[in-house]
C-alpha cells in the first residue's frame, strides 16, 4: 500500500520522554559526549543514537548499570604511560581519570554505539574505547574464579551461584554475631589457583574453600553421575569441617491490659506444660547456660505468657491467672551445644534473649560440594583412608571425581585449574589464573615443565594403586589440586523421616514440612500413576487409610449423618430420629465438604449400598 | 501366534484412558515450543504451527486453527504435468484485491475510488486490469473502468463519505480469482512418485473438491472442523489422530498410536468434536464431584444443589474423594461371598 513516510526528524528522548528533535543526531551526540568528557555536564549522563528508531536517547536517571571504559581518540588510548605512572605513585586517582575525560562509564544503551578494543594492540582508527582489562568482561563473582574463558558459558553461570552457597569465614567476628543461621569453615584456605580480582579484593582473608587433592577416576560405581567419593582420613584431619550456628531468640512481650510475658522455668500448673524433663537444662532465670549440650525438644528459653483469650481468666475468678507456656525449644532433628546467651532490651523496653546454638558439621554422605567450574556433587561414600587409591609417593586423593563429569559439560577450566594448582603446589607458589592472560596451550606446556622438573609426569597423570587390592591400575589417572567449596546444603539439616505423626486440625490430613514433622505429599500425579496401574487398593490405602480416614454414621432412612449416643447405647439420626444407622468409613475431607455444604443451607443426603 | 495376540489384548478394567493421558502428557513436558528447523525450505509446512502450541490447539478443539493447510492431490493427467498442475493451482489460489493493489485513493467529493494496482503482483497472478475491473463491477455492483497506467477507477455515484469508505473497504476484500477460503496455493512434487500436488494455506475444502483436475478422493486438510463439515466425524477423528501423531513425530517423540487414537476417539465419540477440558470432555462427565474437583467447584455444587442432582459414584475421582475403592483395575472385580445359610435355605425351598 502506501509507502511508509520516513521522518527526517530525529527525536531526542530524555529519560524516555520526548523533549524535541535534532536534524543531525550524530553531531548532537558527539557534542553531548564532548561536554561530558570536559566535565561541563555530569559524568552520569549517557547518550546513545538508536539507529533502528532514528532516535537519540539521553539517560540521566537512576538504576542504570554502567561500566568504565578507557576513551580512545584517533586510534590513541587516552590512558598514557605517564598517567599510569602517576597512578602507580598515587598522585592521581580513578576520579581524576573520569573528571579529565580519560575514562568514562557507559550504560547498556550507549555501549551499543561504542566499538571497544579488547587490548591496546587491537585499537584501530574506528575504535572508540579500550577495555580496562580483558578480564573485565566478567562480573565480580566469575572473575574471582580461574580460567572462566575456558569453560562453557552456562557452567560459568552455575559456578557463580554455587560460589555464593559456599561455607567459609564469612566474618572474622562471627563469634560476636547472632546470625539466625551461619556456617563457618574450620580451616579455610586461600586457593592455589587465584586471580587478579581475587587478590585485589583480598578474598583470601575470607576464604570459602579448601584445596583438595583430586583424582579423576571411578570408584566401584560410588561416584556415578555427579556423586563424589571423599577420603575419610582427610575428613578426620579436618577437611571441609565446619560449624553451624543457629540463633533462637525470644522477647518478654507486653500486652494491652498491663499483662506481660516472663522468662522463667514454667511451673507445672501452666497450660501446655511440656513435662519436667524438657526444662531440666534451664538455669534459675529460665534461660539455658552456655556450653550445655542440647538435643531436640530441650527448652532453651523458658517463658510463660498470659492466656490468649480473656474468657479463660474469667472462669478462674482468682487473682492468680492461669498462665500459658510459651517456651522456645530446639527444633526437631537438631542438636548441638549452646554457644552463647545474651540478654538485651528492645526499643520498646522489653527484655530480649538470644541463644546461639553451635553444632559441628563433619562431611558425611549426602553433603554437597562444588568446584569453581559449575561442577557440583554430593558425597556418596566416605572411604576409609586405607581403601583409597594411592600414588607412588603414597599420596591419596581427598576426592574422586567421575571422568564423565568433564567432556559433556566442557569445563576445561576444571582440568586446567587442577593441573596448574598441582604445579603450584610442587613449586610452593600460588598460581595466577586470571582470564585471558595466557593461551591455554602455553599454560599446559608451562605447567608440564614444572611437573617434569619435580619428577612428575608432564601430562598430570599418575600411576595409581588400588587401595583395596594393592594392584596397579591399568591406566594412568589424572590427579591434581582443586579448590572445592563446601556448600551449605547438608543432610543433617534436611533429613527427616516419619511413619505416623501429627495431622492438621482442619482436614485431619498429615502435616507438611520438616518443621511440623510432616509427611511427603502423595499428590495428584502420584495418584494417577497408581490409578494407571489399576491398583485400586493401593490408591485407597494412600488416600484414605494412611491419610484422613474417618468413621461416620449414616442414617439408612433419611441419608443424613448421625451420632452415637453412648448413654442410650444406640446410634441416633438427629434429623429423623431413626436408630437405623450404618457405620461407614469416608475421608475426613469429604465429611468436611458435607459440613460446609450444610453451612450453606444445602442438605446433602447419602444413600448407602449394602 | 494365538498366544501372542491374546497377551496383547487389554484386560477388562485396564485404565486405558489414564495410561493414554500419561503417555501423551509426559512427552508434552519436554516438548519444544514453536520449532525453527524448517528455515530455508519453500514449503507451507515451514510456517505451520508446530510443537506444543499445535498439540494444545488440537486437543482444545480450536474452531479456527492458526495455520490451516490443505494438501490437494490431482487427477492423473494433471498430476503428471507441471503446467497443468500450475494451472489448477492458479484456479484455486485465493486472490483478493488487497493482494494485488498498491493503494487506494478515495475521492469523496466525486464518489470515486482510484485503485492503483501492483503491476508485479498482477503479472505473477496473470491478471489484467480489465479482468479486475470486471470482477469488481460484478461483485460490488458499481461502475468500474480501466483508467490510465492500468489503474482501475470505481464510480460509486454516492457522495456520502461513510458509504464510499465502506465500499472501498469491501472492494479491498473482494475475491478477484480463486476459491473462497482456499488461501494461497503452491505446486509441489512428491519425491517418491514424482506426482505433482498442491499445498494451500486455507481450509475451504468443500469448494476445492469441485475444481477441475482435483482428485476429490485424495484431498487432505489439517483442520479437523473442516474435515468434520465436509466429510463427517470419522474423517475428523482421523485428522485429529494423524495431526497429533505428526506433531509428536516432528519432535522425535514416540507415543504409541493406540494412545493417540484413543484420545481422538474420546474427542469425537459424541458425534461432534469435543475439547479436552471443562467445556468439553470433563464438562460432560456425569459426576458432580468429579466436575467440581476439576474446575469451577462452586458453580457445579450450586447447580447440583439447585437441581437436586445425585452422584452415583461410578467414576474414579469421586470415589477417591470419599475414600472408596476405585472401580478400575483390581476394583472392577466384585466378589460375592456365598452365604451358606441362605444358599441352603434357597436349595431347600427348591426341593
PDB file of C-alpha atoms in Angstrom, chain B residues 96-98 104 113 115 136 140 154 166-176:
ATOM      1  CA  UNK B  96      -8.275 -10.620  -3.217  1.00  0.00           C
ATOM      2  CA  UNK B  97      -7.951  -7.058  -4.434  1.00  0.00           C
ATOM      3  CA  UNK B  98      -5.767  -6.104  -1.467  1.00  0.00           C
ATOM      4  CA  UNK B 104      -6.449   3.110  -2.983  1.00  0.00           C
ATOM      5  CA  UNK B 113     -12.248   5.374  -5.858  1.00  0.00           C
ATOM      6  CA  UNK B 115      -7.323   1.623  -7.267  1.00  0.00           C
ATOM      7  CA  UNK B 136     -15.121  -5.572  -9.102  1.00  0.00           C
ATOM      8  CA  UNK B 140     -19.692  -4.653  -5.786  1.00  0.00           C
ATOM      9  CA  UNK B 154     -14.666   2.818  -9.442  1.00  0.00           C
ATOM     10  CA  UNK B 166     -17.487   1.216   3.193  1.00  0.00           C
ATOM     11  CA  UNK B 167     -17.341   0.344  -0.495  1.00  0.00           C
ATOM     12  CA  UNK B 168     -13.586   0.889  -0.524  1.00  0.00           C
ATOM     13  CA  UNK B 169     -13.169  -1.474   2.408  1.00  0.00           C
ATOM     14  CA  UNK B 170     -15.401  -4.030   0.734  1.00  0.00           C
ATOM     15  CA  UNK B 171     -13.503  -3.636  -2.540  1.00  0.00           C
ATOM     16  CA  UNK B 172     -10.197  -4.450  -0.862  1.00  0.00           C
ATOM     17  CA  UNK B 173     -11.640  -7.719   0.367  1.00  0.00           C
ATOM     18  CA  UNK B 174     -13.209  -8.656  -2.952  1.00  0.00           C
ATOM     19  CA  UNK B 175     -12.251 -12.028  -4.326  1.00  0.00           C
ATOM     20  CA  UNK B 176     -10.710 -11.483  -7.740  1.00  0.00           C
TER      21      UNK B 176
END
